Amino acid sequence: MVAIDIERNPKSAWPLTPLRAVHARGLGGVPPTALVLIGIVSVQVGAALAKQLFTATGAAGAVTLRLFFAGVVLLVVWRSALRIERRALPVVLGYGTVLASMNLCFYQAIDRIPLGMAVTLEFLGPLTVALAGSRRWTDPVWAVLAGGGVLLLTKAGGDVGWSGVLFALAAGALWASYILLSAALGDRTSGGGGLAIAMAFGGVLMVPVGIADAGATLFQPSVLAAGFAVAMLSSVLPYSVELEALRRIPPRVFGVLMSLEPAAAALAGLIVLGQIMHAAQWAGVICVVAASIGATRTARRK
């Protein structure tokens, strides 16, 4: 979504309020590749923190806190860009619904399988979109490489939580829908107002689900503080640094860097959560990362 906004609306995609002006000046001196890597690390550390929150809130409760707090922060940051045309409203609400569903499936997945495995399987969604948009002779190579990676992930290392695998694949399918909806959102809105409203709407949708999962625990101060941290690490900070990075590097380079997400997730799972993956599973992660980089580099420009 960010890439589309920047490419099609270079003047309106970053309307500077005083708060965003401070933000832009603060990030302006950081190399764009470093910004992307900061975003990647932030997302995966946020996911690891969210998993630790599951014992108190459950997966649905953690998603609720993440989307609610992220929506509130983005609404404040993008308050001058919140005027949405009526024709854009269905896209914004649909975007929020998909966002909530995608995150719920992903959190259900990491509740059952290692973080690195979940992110790698989820990554098949955007990889499929990339391959579907290209007709190069190399496309089958990347598809086979990704398929081999999935086999290594699921067949190595003993018992696999297949419900977690299915949730991760569902999250990947929703991620593909999210990408396609991002194009429509970029066409019909400018700046981050559409994303802010969609994020807030997704949070509102999740509130009854989160309360049903966590009950009164969801409103404990310590839980709310942890949920706010997850929102900042998983949504607000990555979105901010990626948006700044995309102002200064081509989207294709950005896509190659983002292909490192599964490897970063596996490392976060190991370091933060103590999740050990077998050598064959690491090989599976590398296969999917390589397939994503290859598909990104060889995809035709639209």
Coordinates of C-alpha atoms in Angstrom, one line a residue:
M1 CA 0.0 0.0 0.0
V2 CA 2.8 2.4 0.9
A3 CA 4.6 1.8 -2.4
I4 CA 1.5 2.5 -4.4
D5 CA 0.8 5.7 -2.5
I6 CA 4.3 7.0 -3.0
E7 CA 4.5 6.2 -6.7
R8 CA 1.1 7.5 -7.6
N9 CA 0.8 10.4 -5.2
P10 CA 4.4 11.6 -4.5
K11 CA 3.2 15.0 -3.3
S12 CA 0.1 13.9 -1.3
A13 CA 1.4 10.7 0.2
W14 CA 3.3 12.5 3.0
P15 CA 1.4 15.7 3.9
L16 CA 3.5 17.1 6.8
T17 CA 1.7 18.0 10.0
P18 CA 4.0 19.2 12.8
L19 CA 4.2 15.7 14.3
R20 CA 5.0 14.1 10.9
A21 CA 7.5 16.8 10.2
V22 CA 9.5 15.9 13.4
H23 CA 9.2 12.2 12.4
A24 CA 10.5 12.8 8.9
R25 CA 13.5 14.9 10.1
G26 CA 14.3 12.2 12.7
L27 CA 14.4 9.4 10.1
G28 CA 15.9 11.5 7.2
G29 CA 19.5 10.8 8.3
V30 CA 19.1 7.1 8.4
P31 CA 20.0 5.1 5.2
P32 CA 16.9 3.6 3.6
T33 CA 18.2 0.1 3.7
A34 CA 18.7 0.4 7.4
L35 CA 15.2 1.7 7.8
V36 CA 13.8 -1.4 6.1
L37 CA 15.9 -3.7 8.3
I38 CA 14.7 -1.8 11.4
G39 CA 11.1 -2.3 10.2
I40 CA 11.7 -6.1 9.7
V41 CA 13.3 -6.5 13.1
S42 CA 10.6 -4.5 14.8
V43 CA 7.8 -6.6 13.2
Q44 CA 9.3 -9.9 14.3
V45 CA 10.2 -8.7 17.8
G46 CA 6.6 -7.4 18.1
A47 CA 5.3 -10.8 17.0
A48 CA 7.5 -12.6 19.6
L49 CA 6.2 -10.2 22.3
A50 CA 2.6 -10.8 21.2
K51 CA 3.1 -14.5 21.6
Q52 CA 4.3 -14.0 25.1
L53 CA 1.1 -12.1 25.7
F54 CA -1.1 -15.0 24.6
T55 CA -1.1 -16.6 28.1
A56 CA -3.0 -13.6 29.4
T57 CA -5.1 -12.5 26.4
G58 CA -5.2 -15.4 23.9
A59 CA -4.4 -14.8 20.2
A60 CA -7.6 -12.8 19.6
G61 CA -7.1 -10.5 22.6
A62 CA -3.5 -9.7 21.4
V63 CA -4.8 -8.9 17.9
T64 CA -7.4 -6.6 19.4
L65 CA -4.9 -4.7 21.4
R66 CA -2.5 -4.4 18.5
L67 CA -5.0 -3.1 16.0
F68 CA -6.8 -0.9 18.5
F69 CA -3.7 0.9 19.7
A70 CA -2.2 1.1 16.3
G71 CA -5.4 2.6 14.9
V72 CA -5.5 5.2 17.6
V73 CA -1.9 6.3 17.1
L74 CA -2.3 6.4 13.3
L75 CA -5.5 8.4 13.5
V76 CA -3.7 11.0 15.6
V77 CA -0.7 11.1 13.3
W78 CA -2.8 11.3 10.1
R79 CA -5.6 13.4 11.5
S80 CA -5.3 15.9 8.6
A81 CA -5.7 13.2 6.0
L82 CA -8.8 11.5 7.3
R83 CA -11.3 12.9 4.8
I84 CA -12.3 9.8 2.9
E85 CA -14.6 10.0 -0.2
R86 CA -17.7 7.9 -0.1
R87 CA -16.5 5.8 -3.0
A88 CA -13.4 4.9 -1.1
L89 CA -15.3 3.9 2.1
P90 CA -16.1 0.3 1.0
V91 CA -12.4 -0.3 0.1
V92 CA -11.2 1.2 3.5
L93 CA -13.7 -1.0 5.5
G94 CA -12.8 -4.1 3.4
Y95 CA -9.1 -3.4 4.0
G96 CA -9.7 -3.2 7.7
T97 CA -11.7 -6.4 7.7
V98 CA -8.9 -8.3 5.8
L99 CA -6.3 -6.7 8.1
A100 CA -8.1 -8.0 11.2
S101 CA -8.6 -11.5 9.7
M102 CA -5.1 -11.8 8.5
N103 CA -3.6 -10.8 11.9
L104 CA -6.0 -13.1 13.7
C105 CA -5.0 -16.1 11.5
F106 CA -1.3 -15.2 11.9
Y107 CA -1.5 -15.0 15.7
Q108 CA -3.4 -18.3 15.8
A109 CA -0.6 -19.8 13.7
I110 CA 2.3 -18.6 16.0
D111 CA 0.3 -19.9 19.0
R112 CA 0.7 -23.4 17.5
I113 CA 3.9 -23.5 15.4
P114 CA 7.3 -21.7 15.6
L115 CA 7.4 -18.0 14.5
G116 CA 9.9 -18.7 11.7
M117 CA 7.7 -21.4 10.2
A118 CA 4.6 -19.4 10.5
V119 CA 6.1 -16.3 8.8
T120 CA 7.7 -18.4 6.0
L121 CA 4.4 -20.1 5.2
E122 CA 2.5 -16.8 5.4
F123 CA 5.0 -15.4 2.9
L124 CA 3.7 -17.7 0.2
G125 CA 0.8 -15.2 -0.1
P126 CA 2.7 -12.3 -1.4
L127 CA 5.0 -14.6 -3.3
T128 CA 2.0 -16.0 -5.2
V129 CA 0.9 -12.5 -6.1
A130 CA 4.4 -11.7 -7.4
L131 CA 4.5 -14.8 -9.5
A132 CA 0.9 -14.3 -10.8
G133 CA 1.9 -10.8 -12.0
S134 CA 4.8 -12.1 -14.1
R135 CA 5.1 -14.4 -17.2
R136 CA 8.9 -15.1 -17.1
W137 CA 10.4 -18.4 -17.8
T138 CA 12.0 -18.4 -14.4
D139 CA 8.7 -18.3 -12.6
P140 CA 8.3 -22.1 -12.3
V141 CA 11.8 -22.2 -10.8
W142 CA 10.8 -19.8 -8.0
A143 CA 7.5 -21.8 -7.5
V144 CA 9.3 -25.1 -7.2
L145 CA 11.9 -23.6 -4.9
A146 CA 9.2 -22.2 -2.6
G147 CA 7.4 -25.6 -2.7
G148 CA 10.6 -27.4 -1.7
G149 CA 11.0 -24.9 1.2
V150 CA 7.5 -25.7 2.4
L151 CA 8.2 -29.5 2.3
L152 CA 11.4 -29.0 4.3
L153 CA 9.6 -26.9 6.9
T154 CA 6.7 -29.3 7.4
K155 CA 8.4 -32.7 6.9
A156 CA 11.5 -32.1 9.0
G157 CA 11.8 -31.9 12.8
G158 CA 9.1 -34.3 14.0
D159 CA 5.5 -33.6 14.7
V160 CA 4.1 -30.4 13.1
G161 CA 1.0 -28.6 14.4
W162 CA -1.0 -28.9 11.3
S163 CA -3.7 -26.5 12.5
G164 CA -1.0 -23.9 12.9
V165 CA 0.2 -24.6 9.3
L166 CA -3.4 -24.1 8.0
F167 CA -3.7 -20.9 10.0
A168 CA -0.4 -19.6 8.5
L169 CA -1.5 -20.5 5.0
A170 CA -4.8 -18.8 5.6
A171 CA -2.9 -15.7 6.8
G172 CA -0.9 -15.9 3.6
A173 CA -4.0 -16.0 1.4
L174 CA -5.4 -13.0 3.3
W175 CA -2.0 -11.3 2.8
A176 CA -2.5 -11.7 -0.9
S177 CA -5.9 -10.2 -0.7
Y178 CA -4.5 -7.4 1.4
I179 CA -1.9 -6.6 -1.3
L180 CA -4.7 -6.5 -4.0
L181 CA -6.9 -4.3 -1.8
S182 CA -3.8 -2.0 -1.2
A183 CA -3.8 -1.2 -4.9
A184 CA -7.5 -0.1 -4.7
L185 CA -6.8 1.9 -1.5
G186 CA -3.9 3.6 -3.1
D187 CA -6.1 4.6 -6.1
R188 CA -8.9 6.0 -3.9
T189 CA -7.1 7.6 -1.0
S190 CA -3.9 9.6 -0.4
G191 CA -1.5 9.7 2.5
G192 CA -2.1 7.4 5.5
G193 CA -5.6 8.4 6.3
G194 CA -7.1 5.4 4.7
L195 CA -4.8 3.0 6.5
A196 CA -5.5 4.8 9.8
I197 CA -9.2 4.4 9.4
A198 CA -8.9 0.8 8.2
M199 CA -6.6 -0.1 11.2
A200 CA -9.1 1.5 13.6
F201 CA -12.0 -0.3 12.0
G202 CA -10.2 -3.6 12.2
G203 CA -9.6 -3.0 15.9
V204 CA -13.2 -2.2 16.5
L205 CA -14.2 -5.4 14.7
M206 CA -11.9 -7.4 17.0
V207 CA -13.0 -5.9 20.3
P208 CA -15.9 -8.4 20.9
V209 CA -13.8 -11.3 19.8
G210 CA -10.9 -10.2 22.0
I211 CA -13.2 -9.7 25.0
A212 CA -14.7 -13.1 24.5
D213 CA -11.2 -14.6 24.4
A214 CA -9.6 -12.7 27.3
G215 CA -12.4 -11.3 29.4
A216 CA -11.6 -8.6 31.9
T217 CA -7.9 -9.5 31.7
L218 CA -7.8 -7.5 28.4
F219 CA -8.2 -4.3 30.5
Q220 CA -5.5 -4.9 33.1
P221 CA -3.0 -2.0 33.0
S222 CA 0.0 -4.3 32.5
V223 CA -1.8 -6.1 29.6
L224 CA -2.8 -2.8 28.0
A225 CA 0.8 -1.6 28.3
A226 CA 2.1 -4.8 26.6
G227 CA -0.5 -4.5 23.9
F228 CA 0.5 -0.9 23.2
A229 CA 4.1 -2.1 22.9
V230 CA 3.1 -4.8 20.4
A231 CA 1.1 -2.2 18.4
M232 CA 4.1 0.2 18.2
L233 CA 6.6 -2.6 17.3
S234 CA 4.3 -4.6 14.9
S235 CA 2.4 -1.8 13.1
V236 CA 3.3 1.9 13.9
L237 CA 7.1 1.8 13.8
P238 CA 7.4 -0.6 10.8
Y239 CA 4.9 1.4 8.8
S240 CA 6.6 4.7 9.6
V241 CA 10.2 3.5 8.7
E242 CA 9.0 1.7 5.6
L243 CA 7.1 4.7 4.3
E244 CA 10.3 6.9 4.8
A245 CA 12.4 4.2 3.1
L246 CA 10.1 4.0 0.1
R247 CA 10.5 7.7 -0.5
R248 CA 14.2 7.1 -1.2
I249 CA 14.6 3.6 -2.7
P250 CA 12.8 1.9 -5.7
P251 CA 9.9 -0.4 -4.6
R252 CA 11.7 -3.4 -6.2
V253 CA 14.7 -2.9 -4.0
F254 CA 12.3 -2.6 -1.0
G255 CA 10.7 -5.9 -2.1
V256 CA 14.0 -7.7 -2.1
L257 CA 14.9 -6.5 1.4
M258 CA 11.4 -7.4 2.7
S259 CA 12.1 -11.0 1.4
L260 CA 14.3 -11.4 4.4
E261 CA 11.2 -11.4 6.7
P262 CA 11.1 -15.2 7.1
A263 CA 14.7 -15.5 8.1
A264 CA 14.3 -12.6 10.6
A265 CA 11.3 -14.3 12.1
A266 CA 13.2 -17.5 12.6
L267 CA 16.0 -15.6 14.3
A268 CA 13.5 -13.7 16.5
G269 CA 11.8 -17.0 17.4
L270 CA 15.2 -18.5 18.4
I271 CA 16.5 -15.4 20.3
V272 CA 13.4 -14.1 22.0
L273 CA 11.3 -17.2 22.4
G274 CA 13.9 -20.0 22.4
Q275 CA 12.3 -21.8 19.5
I276 CA 14.8 -24.1 17.9
M277 CA 14.4 -25.2 14.3
H278 CA 16.2 -28.1 12.7
A279 CA 18.7 -27.6 9.9
A280 CA 16.3 -28.9 7.3
Q281 CA 13.7 -26.3 8.5
W282 CA 16.3 -23.5 8.2
A283 CA 17.0 -24.8 4.7
G284 CA 13.3 -24.5 4.0
V285 CA 13.3 -20.9 5.2
I286 CA 16.2 -20.1 3.0
C287 CA 14.5 -21.7 0.0
V288 CA 11.4 -19.5 0.4
V289 CA 13.6 -16.4 1.0
A290 CA 15.5 -17.2 -2.2
A291 CA 12.3 -17.8 -4.2
S292 CA 10.9 -14.4 -3.0
I293 CA 14.1 -12.5 -3.9
G294 CA 14.2 -14.2 -7.3
A295 CA 10.5 -13.5 -8.0
T296 CA 10.9 -9.9 -6.9
R297 CA 14.0 -9.2 -9.0
T298 CA 12.6 -10.8 -12.2
A299 CA 9.0 -9.6 -12.0
R300 CA 7.9 -7.2 -14.8
R301 CA 7.2 -3.7 -13.9
K302 CA 3.4 -3.1 -14.1

